[in-house]
Coordinates of C-alpha atoms in Angstrom, one line a residue:
Chain A
X174 CA -27.8 17.7 -23.9
X175 CA -28.6 21.3 -22.7
X176 CA -31.2 20.2 -20.2
X177 CA -28.6 17.7 -18.7
X178 CA -26.3 20.6 -17.9
X179 CA -29.0 22.8 -17.0
X180 CA -30.4 20.3 -14.6
X181 CA -26.8 20.0 -13.3
X182 CA -26.1 23.9 -13.1
X183 CA -29.0 26.0 -12.4
X184 CA -29.6 28.9 -14.9
X185 CA -29.1 31.4 -12.2
X186 CA -25.5 30.2 -11.7
X187 CA -24.9 30.2 -15.4
X188 CA -26.1 33.7 -15.6
X189 CA -24.3 35.3 -12.8
X190 CA -21.0 33.4 -13.1
X191 CA -18.7 36.5 -12.7
X192 CA -18.6 36.9 -9.1
X193 CA -18.8 40.1 -7.1
X194 CA -15.9 41.2 -4.8
X195 CA -18.0 40.5 -1.8
X196 CA -18.0 36.8 -2.4
X197 CA -16.4 34.8 0.4
X198 CA -12.8 33.7 0.4
X199 CA -12.6 30.1 -1.0
X200 CA -8.8 29.4 -1.0
X201 CA -6.8 31.3 1.7
X202 CA -3.0 30.8 2.1
X203 CA -1.2 32.5 5.0
X204 CA 2.6 32.9 5.2
X205 CA 3.2 29.8 3.2
X206 CA 6.7 28.4 3.0
X207 CA 8.0 25.2 1.3
X208 CA 11.3 23.7 1.3
X209 CA 12.8 20.8 -0.6
X210 CA 16.2 18.9 0.0
X211 CA 18.2 19.0 -2.9
X212 CA 21.5 17.1 -2.7
X213 CA 21.1 17.0 1.2
X214 CA 20.6 20.8 1.4
X215 CA 17.4 22.4 2.2
X216 CA 16.2 24.7 -0.3
X217 CA 13.6 27.3 0.1
X218 CA 11.2 27.1 -3.0
X219 CA 8.4 29.3 -1.7
X220 CA 8.6 32.0 0.9
X221 CA 5.9 33.7 2.8
X222 CA 3.1 33.4 0.2
X223 CA -0.2 35.0 0.9
X224 CA -3.2 34.5 -1.2
X225 CA -6.8 34.6 -1.2
X226 CA -9.1 33.5 -3.9
X227 CA -12.9 34.5 -3.7
X228 CA -15.3 31.7 -4.2
X229 CA -16.4 31.5 -7.7
X230 CA -13.3 33.7 -9.0
X231 CA -10.8 32.7 -11.9
X232 CA -7.3 33.6 -10.8
X233 CA -4.0 32.8 -12.5
X234 CA -0.6 32.3 -11.3
X235 CA 2.0 33.6 -13.6
X236 CA 5.8 33.9 -13.4
X237 CA 8.9 32.6 -14.8
X238 CA 9.9 29.0 -14.8
X239 CA 11.3 27.6 -11.6
X240 CA 9.3 30.5 -9.5
X241 CA 7.6 27.9 -7.5
X242 CA 4.2 28.5 -9.2
X243 CA 3.4 25.0 -9.7
X244 CA 4.6 24.2 -6.1
X245 CA 2.1 26.7 -4.8
X246 CA -0.8 25.0 -6.6
X247 CA 0.4 21.5 -5.3
X248 CA 0.1 23.1 -1.7
X249 CA -3.3 24.4 -2.4
X250 CA -4.1 20.6 -3.7
X251 CA -2.7 19.1 -0.6
X252 CA 0.0 17.3 -2.7
X253 CA 2.9 19.1 -1.1
X254 CA 3.1 20.1 2.8
X255 CA 4.2 23.7 3.6
X256 CA 6.9 24.0 6.3
X257 CA 5.2 27.2 7.6
X258 CA 2.0 29.0 7.1
X259 CA -1.5 27.8 6.7
X260 CA -3.8 26.9 3.6
X261 CA -7.4 26.2 3.7
X262 CA -9.9 25.1 0.7
X263 CA -13.3 26.0 1.7
X264 CA -12.3 26.2 5.4
X265 CA -10.6 22.9 5.5
X266 CA -7.1 21.5 5.2
X267 CA -6.3 20.8 1.6
X268 CA -5.8 17.0 2.0
X269 CA -9.2 16.7 3.7
X270 CA -10.9 18.9 1.1
X271 CA -9.4 16.7 -1.7
X272 CA -10.3 13.6 0.1
X273 CA -14.2 15.1 0.2
X274 CA -13.5 15.6 -3.4
X275 CA -13.8 19.3 -3.2
X276 CA -10.6 19.7 -5.5
X277 CA -10.5 18.9 -9.0
X278 CA -6.8 18.7 -10.6
X279 CA -5.5 19.2 -14.2
X280 CA -2.1 18.9 -15.5
X281 CA -0.2 19.9 -18.3
X282 CA -0.1 16.2 -19.2
X283 CA -3.4 14.6 -19.8
X284 CA -2.4 11.6 -17.9
X285 CA -4.9 9.4 -19.4
X286 CA -5.2 5.7 -18.9
X287 CA -4.7 4.1 -22.5
X288 CA -6.4 1.0 -21.8
X289 CA -9.6 2.9 -21.0
X290 CA -11.9 4.8 -23.2
X291 CA -12.7 8.6 -22.9
X292 CA -15.7 8.0 -20.7
X293 CA -14.2 5.4 -18.4
X294 CA -11.2 7.7 -18.1
X295 CA -13.5 10.6 -17.2
X296 CA -15.3 8.3 -14.7
X297 CA -12.2 7.0 -13.2
X298 CA -11.5 9.1 -10.2
X299 CA -15.1 9.4 -9.2
X300 CA -14.7 5.6 -8.7
X301 CA -11.7 5.8 -6.8
X302 CA -11.2 5.5 -3.0
X303 CA -13.8 4.4 -0.7
X304 CA -16.9 5.9 -2.7
X305 CA -20.5 4.4 -2.8
X306 CA -20.7 5.6 -6.4
X307 CA -22.3 3.0 -8.6
X308 CA -20.6 2.5 -12.0
X309 CA -23.6 3.2 -14.1
X310 CA -23.9 6.6 -12.1
X311 CA -20.4 7.4 -12.5
X312 CA -20.3 6.7 -16.2
X313 CA -23.6 8.7 -16.7
X314 CA -21.8 11.7 -14.8
X315 CA -18.9 11.4 -17.0
X316 CA -20.8 11.3 -20.2
X317 CA -22.3 14.5 -19.1
X318 CA -19.0 16.1 -18.1
X319 CA -17.6 15.0 -21.7
X320 CA -20.5 16.9 -23.2
X321 CA -20.0 19.9 -21.1
X322 CA -16.1 20.2 -22.4
X323 CA -17.4 19.7 -25.9
X324 CA -16.5 16.0 -26.4
X325 CA -20.1 14.8 -27.3
X326 CA -19.9 11.5 -29.3
X327 CA -16.4 10.6 -28.1
X328 CA -17.2 8.6 -25.2
X329 CA -16.0 5.2 -26.8
X330 CA -12.9 6.8 -28.4
X331 CA -9.3 5.4 -27.1
X332 CA -6.9 8.3 -25.8
X333 CA -4.7 7.3 -28.7
X334 CA -7.7 8.1 -31.0
X335 CA -7.7 11.7 -29.5
X336 CA -5.8 14.8 -30.4
X337 CA -3.7 16.5 -27.7
X338 CA -6.4 19.3 -27.0
X339 CA -9.2 16.5 -26.9
X340 CA -7.2 14.4 -24.5
X341 CA -6.8 17.4 -22.3
X342 CA -10.7 17.9 -22.4
X343 CA -11.1 14.5 -21.1
X344 CA -8.9 15.3 -18.3
X345 CA -10.9 18.3 -17.4
X346 CA -14.0 16.3 -17.5
X347 CA -12.4 13.8 -15.2
X348 CA -11.6 16.7 -12.8
X349 CA -15.2 18.2 -13.1
X350 CA -16.8 14.8 -12.6
X351 CA -15.9 14.8 -8.9
X352 CA -18.3 17.9 -8.9
X353 CA -15.3 19.7 -7.0
X354 CA -15.5 23.3 -5.8
X355 CA -12.3 24.4 -7.0
X356 CA -10.3 23.5 -10.1
X357 CA -6.7 23.6 -9.9
X358 CA -4.9 23.6 -13.2
X359 CA -1.2 23.2 -13.8
X360 CA -0.5 24.5 -17.4
X361 CA -3.0 22.4 -18.7
X362 CA -2.7 24.0 -22.4
X363 CA 1.1 24.3 -22.2
X364 CA 1.6 21.3 -24.4
X365 CA -0.9 22.3 -27.0
X366 CA -0.5 24.3 -30.3
X367 CA -1.5 27.9 -30.3
X368 CA -4.9 27.6 -32.1
X369 CA -5.7 24.5 -29.9
X370 CA -4.7 26.5 -26.9
X371 CA -7.4 29.7 -27.9
X372 CA -10.0 27.0 -28.4
X373 CA -9.3 25.4 -24.9
X374 CA -9.2 28.8 -23.3
X375 CA -12.8 29.5 -24.7
X376 CA -13.9 26.1 -23.7
X377 CA -12.7 26.7 -20.1
X378 CA -14.2 30.1 -19.8
X379 CA -17.3 28.6 -20.8
X380 CA -17.2 26.0 -18.3
X381 CA -16.3 28.5 -15.6
X382 CA -19.4 30.7 -16.5
X383 CA -21.7 27.5 -16.7
X384 CA -20.4 26.0 -13.5
X385 CA -19.5 28.8 -11.2
X386 CA -16.5 26.9 -10.0
X387 CA -13.6 28.6 -8.3
X388 CA -10.5 28.1 -10.8
X389 CA -6.8 28.5 -10.1
X390 CA -4.6 28.6 -13.1
X391 CA -1.0 28.2 -13.4
X392 CA 0.4 29.5 -16.7
X393 CA 3.3 30.8 -18.6
X394 CA 1.2 32.7 -21.2
X395 CA 0.3 36.3 -20.5
X396 CA -2.5 36.3 -23.1
X397 CA -4.2 33.5 -21.3
X398 CA -4.0 34.8 -18.1
X399 CA -5.4 38.0 -18.9
X400 CA -8.1 36.5 -21.3
X401 CA -9.3 34.0 -18.3
X402 CA -8.8 35.6 -15.2
X403 CA -10.2 38.0 -13.0
X404 CA -7.1 38.4 -11.1
X405 CA -3.3 37.6 -12.0
X406 CA -0.9 37.0 -9.3
X407 CA 2.5 37.6 -10.7
X408 CA 5.2 35.3 -9.1
X409 CA 9.0 36.4 -8.9
X410 CA 12.0 34.1 -7.7
X411 CA 14.8 34.6 -5.1
X412 CA 13.1 33.8 -2.8
X413 CA 9.7 32.9 -4.5
X414 CA 6.9 35.2 -3.6
X415 CA 4.3 36.9 -5.1
X416 CA 5.4 40.3 -6.4
X417 CA 1.8 41.7 -7.4
X418 CA -1.7 40.9 -7.8
X419 CA -3.3 42.5 -10.7
X420 CA -7.1 42.7 -11.2
X421 CA -8.4 42.2 -14.6
X422 CA -11.0 44.7 -15.5
X423 CA -11.8 43.1 -19.0
X424 CA -15.6 43.0 -19.3
X425 CA -17.6 39.6 -19.6
X426 CA -18.4 37.8 -21.4
X427 CA -15.2 37.6 -23.2
X428 CA -15.0 36.7 -26.8
X429 CA -12.2 36.9 -29.5
X430 CA -12.9 40.8 -29.5
X431 CA -11.7 40.9 -25.8
X432 CA -8.3 40.8 -27.2
X433 CA -8.6 44.1 -28.9
X434 CA -10.0 45.7 -25.9
X435 CA -7.8 48.6 -24.2
X436 CA -8.3 46.9 -20.8
X437 CA -6.7 43.7 -22.4
X438 CA -3.8 45.6 -23.9
X439 CA -3.2 47.7 -20.7
X440 CA -3.1 44.4 -18.5
X441 CA -0.8 42.9 -21.1
X442 CA 1.5 45.3 -20.9
X443 CA 1.7 45.8 -17.2
X444 CA 2.2 41.9 -16.9
X445 CA 4.8 42.1 -19.4
X446 CA 6.9 44.6 -17.7
X447 CA 6.4 42.9 -14.3
X448 CA 7.7 39.5 -15.8
X449 CA 10.6 41.0 -17.5
X450 CA 11.5 42.7 -14.2
X451 CA 11.1 39.6 -12.2
X452 CA 13.1 37.7 -14.9
X453 CA 16.0 40.1 -14.6
X454 CA 16.3 39.7 -10.8
X455 CA 15.9 36.0 -10.9
X456 CA 18.7 34.0 -9.2
X457 CA 20.2 37.2 -7.6
X458 CA 19.0 36.2 -4.2
X459 CA 17.2 39.6 -3.8
Chain B
X96 CA -0.9 -15.3 -52.3
X97 CA -1.8 -12.6 -55.0
X98 CA -4.8 -10.9 -53.4
X99 CA -3.0 -9.2 -50.6
X100 CA -0.1 -8.1 -52.8
X101 CA -2.6 -6.5 -55.3
X102 CA -4.3 -4.7 -52.4
X103 CA -0.9 -3.4 -51.1
X104 CA -0.6 -1.7 -54.6
X105 CA -4.1 0.0 -54.3
X106 CA -4.6 3.0 -52.3
X107 CA -4.9 2.1 -48.5
X108 CA -8.5 2.5 -47.9
X109 CA -9.6 1.9 -44.3
X110 CA -12.0 -0.8 -45.1
X111 CA -9.4 -3.0 -46.4
X112 CA -6.3 -1.8 -44.5
X113 CA -5.6 -5.3 -43.0
X114 CA -5.3 -6.6 -46.4
X115 CA -2.7 -3.7 -47.2
X116 CA -1.0 -4.7 -44.1
X117 CA -0.7 -8.5 -45.1
X118 CA 0.6 -7.0 -48.5
X119 CA 3.1 -4.8 -46.5
X120 CA 4.1 -7.8 -44.6
X121 CA 4.5 -10.1 -47.7
X122 CA 6.9 -7.5 -49.5
X123 CA 8.9 -7.2 -46.0
X124 CA 9.1 -11.0 -46.0
X125 CA 10.3 -11.3 -49.5
X126 CA 14.0 -9.6 -49.3
X127 CA 15.0 -11.7 -46.2
X128 CA 13.5 -14.8 -47.8
X129 CA 15.4 -14.1 -51.1
X130 CA 18.7 -13.6 -49.0
X131 CA 18.2 -16.7 -47.1
X132 CA 17.8 -18.9 -50.5
X133 CA 20.7 -17.3 -51.8
X134 CA 22.9 -18.1 -48.8
X135 CA 21.6 -21.8 -49.0
X136 CA 22.3 -22.1 -52.8
X137 CA 25.9 -20.6 -52.2
X138 CA 26.2 -22.9 -49.3
X139 CA 25.0 -26.0 -51.4
X140 CA 27.7 -25.0 -54.3
X141 CA 30.7 -24.4 -51.8
X142 CA 30.2 -27.8 -50.2
X143 CA 29.9 -29.5 -53.6
X144 CA 32.8 -27.6 -55.1
X145 CA 35.4 -27.9 -52.3
X146 CA 34.2 -31.5 -51.4
X147 CA 33.9 -30.5 -47.7
X148 CA 33.3 -33.9 -45.8
X149 CA 29.7 -34.1 -44.4
X150 CA 30.7 -34.7 -40.8
X151 CA 32.5 -31.5 -40.7
X152 CA 29.6 -29.3 -42.5
X153 CA 26.7 -31.0 -44.3
X154 CA 25.2 -29.5 -47.4
X155 CA 21.6 -28.1 -47.1
X156 CA 20.4 -30.8 -49.2
X157 CA 21.9 -33.3 -46.7
X158 CA 20.3 -31.6 -43.7
X159 CA 16.9 -31.9 -45.8
X160 CA 17.4 -35.3 -46.2
X161 CA 18.3 -36.1 -42.6
X162 CA 15.3 -33.8 -41.5
X163 CA 12.8 -36.2 -43.6
X164 CA 14.6 -39.4 -42.6
X165 CA 14.5 -38.8 -38.8
X166 CA 11.1 -37.0 -38.8
X167 CA 9.6 -39.5 -36.3
X168 CA 12.5 -39.2 -33.7
X169 CA 12.8 -35.4 -34.0
X170 CA 9.1 -35.0 -33.4
X171 CA 9.3 -37.1 -30.4
X172 CA 12.4 -35.0 -29.2
X173 CA 10.5 -31.6 -30.2
X174 CA 7.5 -32.9 -28.1
X175 CA 9.7 -33.4 -25.3
X176 CA 11.5 -30.0 -25.5
X177 CA 8.4 -28.3 -26.0
X178 CA 6.8 -29.4 -22.8
X179 CA 10.0 -28.3 -20.8
X180 CA 9.7 -25.0 -22.6
X181 CA 6.1 -24.7 -22.0
X182 CA 6.1 -25.6 -18.1
X183 CA 9.5 -23.7 -17.6
X184 CA 8.2 -20.5 -19.4
X185 CA 4.9 -20.3 -17.4
X186 CA 6.7 -20.7 -14.2
X187 CA 9.4 -18.2 -15.0
X188 CA 6.4 -15.9 -15.9
X189 CA 4.8 -16.6 -12.7
X190 CA 8.1 -16.1 -10.6
X191 CA 9.1 -13.0 -12.7
X192 CA 5.8 -11.3 -12.0
X193 CA 5.5 -12.1 -8.4
X194 CA 9.0 -11.0 -7.8
X195 CA 8.1 -7.4 -9.4
X196 CA 4.9 -7.2 -7.7
X197 CA 6.5 -8.0 -4.2
X198 CA 9.2 -5.4 -5.0
X199 CA 6.6 -2.7 -5.7
X200 CA 4.1 -3.3 -3.1
X201 CA 6.3 -4.0 -0.1
X202 CA 8.8 -1.4 -0.8
X203 CA 11.1 -2.0 2.3
X204 CA 11.4 -5.7 1.6
X205 CA 11.6 -4.9 -2.1
X206 CA 14.8 -2.7 -1.2
X207 CA 16.4 -5.9 0.2
X208 CA 15.1 -8.1 -2.5
X209 CA 16.0 -6.3 -5.5
X210 CA 19.9 -6.2 -5.2
X211 CA 19.7 -9.9 -4.4
X212 CA 17.8 -10.5 -7.6
X213 CA 20.4 -8.6 -9.6
X214 CA 23.1 -10.3 -7.8
X215 CA 21.6 -13.7 -8.7
X216 CA 21.3 -12.8 -12.2
X217 CA 25.3 -12.6 -12.4
X218 CA 25.6 -16.0 -11.5
X219 CA 26.1 -18.0 -14.9
X220 CA 23.0 -19.9 -15.0
X221 CA 24.4 -22.5 -17.4
X222 CA 26.7 -23.6 -14.7
X223 CA 23.8 -24.5 -12.6
X224 CA 22.6 -27.3 -14.9
X225 CA 25.0 -30.1 -13.5
X226 CA 24.0 -29.2 -9.8
X227 CA 20.0 -29.4 -10.9
X228 CA 20.8 -32.8 -12.3
X229 CA 22.6 -33.8 -9.2
X230 CA 19.6 -32.6 -7.2
X231 CA 16.7 -33.6 -8.9
X232 CA 17.7 -36.2 -11.7
X233 CA 17.4 -36.8 -15.5
X234 CA 13.7 -35.9 -15.5
X235 CA 11.5 -32.8 -16.3
X236 CA 12.3 -31.0 -13.0
X237 CA 16.0 -30.0 -13.4
X238 CA 15.2 -28.6 -17.0
X239 CA 12.1 -26.4 -15.9
X240 CA 14.1 -25.2 -12.7
X241 CA 17.1 -24.4 -15.1
X242 CA 14.5 -22.4 -17.5
X243 CA 13.1 -20.6 -14.4
X244 CA 16.3 -19.4 -13.2
X245 CA 17.3 -18.3 -16.8
X246 CA 13.9 -17.0 -18.1
X247 CA 12.3 -15.0 -14.7
X248 CA 14.8 -12.0 -14.8
X249 CA 13.7 -10.1 -18.1
X250 CA 10.0 -10.7 -16.9
X251 CA 10.6 -9.3 -13.2
X252 CA 12.7 -6.4 -14.7
X253 CA 10.4 -5.3 -17.5
X254 CA 7.3 -5.8 -15.2
X255 CA 8.9 -3.7 -12.6
X256 CA 9.9 -1.0 -15.1
X257 CA 6.3 -1.1 -16.1
X258 CA 4.8 -0.9 -12.5
X259 CA 7.1 2.1 -11.8
X260 CA 6.8 4.1 -14.8
X261 CA 3.2 5.3 -14.1
X262 CA 3.0 9.1 -14.3
X263 CA 3.8 10.3 -10.6
X264 CA 1.4 13.0 -10.8
X265 CA -1.5 10.8 -11.5
X266 CA -0.7 8.6 -8.7
X267 CA -0.6 11.6 -6.6
X268 CA -3.9 12.6 -7.8
X269 CA -5.4 9.0 -6.9
X270 CA -3.9 9.2 -3.4
X271 CA -5.5 12.7 -2.8
X272 CA -8.9 11.2 -3.4
X273 CA -8.2 8.6 -1.1
X274 CA -6.9 5.7 -3.1
X275 CA -4.9 2.9 -1.4
X276 CA -1.6 1.7 -2.5
X277 CA -3.2 -1.7 -3.2
X278 CA -6.0 0.2 -5.5
X279 CA -3.4 2.0 -7.4
X280 CA -1.4 -1.1 -7.8
X281 CA -4.6 -3.2 -9.2
X282 CA -6.2 -0.4 -11.2
X283 CA -3.4 1.7 -12.5
X284 CA 0.1 0.0 -11.9
X285 CA -0.5 -3.3 -13.1
X286 CA -2.6 -2.7 -16.2
X287 CA 0.1 -0.1 -17.2
X288 CA 2.7 -2.6 -16.7
X289 CA 1.0 -5.1 -19.1
X290 CA 3.0 -3.9 -22.4
X291 CA 6.3 -4.0 -20.4
X292 CA 5.4 -7.4 -19.3
X293 CA 4.8 -8.9 -22.8
X294 CA 8.1 -7.4 -23.8
X295 CA 9.7 -9.2 -21.0
X296 CA 7.7 -12.7 -21.8
X297 CA 9.2 -12.4 -25.3
X298 CA 12.7 -12.2 -24.1
X299 CA 11.8 -14.9 -21.7
X300 CA 10.4 -17.5 -24.3
X301 CA 13.8 -17.2 -26.4
X302 CA 15.8 -17.8 -23.0
X303 CA 13.5 -20.8 -22.0
X304 CA 14.1 -22.7 -25.3
X305 CA 18.0 -22.1 -24.5
X306 CA 17.5 -23.1 -21.0
X307 CA 15.7 -26.4 -22.2
X308 CA 18.6 -27.2 -24.6
X309 CA 21.2 -26.4 -22.0
X310 CA 19.4 -28.5 -19.6
X311 CA 19.2 -31.3 -22.0
X312 CA 22.8 -31.1 -22.7
X313 CA 23.6 -31.5 -19.1
X314 CA 21.8 -34.9 -18.8
X315 CA 18.7 -36.3 -20.5
X316 CA 17.3 -39.2 -22.3
X317 CA 15.0 -37.2 -24.6
X318 CA 14.6 -33.7 -26.3
X319 CA 16.4 -32.0 -29.2
X320 CA 19.4 -31.0 -26.8
X321 CA 19.7 -34.8 -26.2
X322 CA 19.4 -35.6 -30.1
X323 CA 22.1 -32.9 -30.8
X324 CA 24.4 -34.3 -28.4
X325 CA 24.0 -37.9 -29.3
X326 CA 24.1 -37.1 -33.0
X327 CA 27.4 -35.3 -32.5
X328 CA 29.0 -38.3 -30.8
X329 CA 28.2 -40.3 -33.5
X330 CA 29.6 -37.6 -36.1
X331 CA 26.0 -37.6 -37.5
X332 CA 26.6 -33.8 -38.4
X333 CA 23.5 -33.5 -40.8
X334 CA 21.2 -34.8 -37.7
X335 CA 22.7 -32.1 -35.5
X336 CA 21.8 -29.5 -38.0
X337 CA 18.4 -31.0 -38.8
X338 CA 17.6 -30.9 -34.9
X339 CA 19.1 -27.3 -34.9
X340 CA 16.4 -26.5 -37.6
X341 CA 13.7 -28.0 -35.4
X342 CA 14.8 -25.8 -32.2
X343 CA 14.6 -22.7 -34.4
X344 CA 11.4 -23.4 -35.7
X345 CA 10.1 -24.4 -32.3
X346 CA 11.5 -20.9 -31.0
X347 CA 9.9 -19.2 -33.5
X348 CA 6.5 -20.7 -33.0
X349 CA 6.6 -20.2 -29.3
X350 CA 7.7 -16.3 -29.9
X351 CA 5.0 -15.6 -32.1
X352 CA 2.7 -17.4 -29.8
X353 CA 3.6 -14.8 -27.3
X354 CA 3.5 -12.0 -29.8
X355 CA -0.2 -13.0 -30.6
X356 CA -1.2 -13.1 -26.9
X357 CA 0.3 -9.5 -26.7
X358 CA -2.0 -8.4 -29.7
X359 CA -5.0 -9.9 -28.1
X360 CA -4.4 -8.9 -24.3
X361 CA -2.6 -5.6 -24.8
X362 CA -4.1 -4.0 -27.9
X363 CA -3.0 -0.3 -26.6
X364 CA 0.6 -1.4 -26.2
X365 CA 2.9 0.6 -28.7
X366 CA 4.1 -1.5 -31.4
X367 CA 7.9 -2.1 -31.7
X368 CA 7.6 -3.6 -35.4
X369 CA 10.7 -3.5 -37.2
X370 CA 9.1 -4.4 -40.5
X371 CA 6.5 -1.8 -40.4
X372 CA 8.7 1.1 -39.1
X373 CA 7.5 4.4 -40.7

């Protein structure tokens, strides 16, 4: 098991996962604006968003519901077209990056296919589109990813036999199977209970440290964002924008003890006050 | 009979859970069966007590007697009806699935087709029976056609609902890695729609039996509908009821055949089982 992962991800990457601040910019957004039409009226859901994510970093987007953080993630994934501004993922337009399988996506809902077992689900996107990937290769790769997310021995399990946390692990394995450069996650643990959330957070951190992927996480949870990220972008509404970018200085490796670290408490308090403030001004149009 | 019942009383070990299932099934069947028998007994007593003429309402015993007496004729009639139902049902399934697929795959044409399908559904199909007889004569064709127009609708609507209820975010994900509409349809929408399709087929099979009987009422020389009509003109009411019993049994058999197919083809489908509702 370990050898398979080690071969896929060299030890050097695993050891030096936390990136330096000089890492090249992997995702860059300049002056992004997004409009949706609602009842025939155009409504601006994102306004002048500037964001840069260094390669190999782990950043979170946090903000009150309806602040457009999921929309921003969709812009990075190429699923939503901005009306203004530019986004690049590894120097490419998001849609092109997605087509080249450089983007892995995980939603709040695992969206597994109920008629396929865990390994078939994990291999599904790998075999989607015009690919020359052989079925056997895709399945082997998917099985390897299931091991990576801690689902060893669950290959033949159907989604209905898996718990919510395990289904979400399969969804993460499905995204990782593409061997993407960036992993975009939209409240991936939002539907899970508190204990499972913490388990999944630890699992995700472990994956990040081993694979060195660039990860962008959209979350509601202050704890989660501090525990996982190197940087947290706090978003506010009216119009939706990034109100502050907070670097998280919590040392690595992060474990259960990290929750008691003064750096954790400081960051948490700062984020809480920012969120309360942005919540108070929400919908006032300021 | 006693073995599964005993198993049901024991703790439900995984290894013999099917036995426990059978036991639960049995205990679920018993109350309605008892009610049915009680109703039949009351019916029998009432007919004898109030001396109701047989041609108005026959006693259950008279119906059973008629069933036994006319079994050969009823069997021939049942076979004729069963053939109509089978052909009509299969064709209705094919038409229903085709309509749903066309609406989903060719969106623009679908937007034109869908309202017309719904509009057509508002036409009372039974009223078409005489026209079909006029066009196609007294043979199999008009009955099959009538079944198709009656039974394709639930198939089309349920299949359509299944095709369209795939998680939009998952469709977006597939598109983002370069999947075509056809690939999404083939690999996700169609498998996803199968449980819905089976639900539609279960409705369609009961409609098919109705369609066959109505078709035979309108003009036929064979089948259970023909027997019912013929017997009622002869005031042979016990035979009418006997034929009705056969129609019900036929409908039940067909229904459970579809349900069996569902269990085999889409084992992942959520079960809507009234008997085992937890």
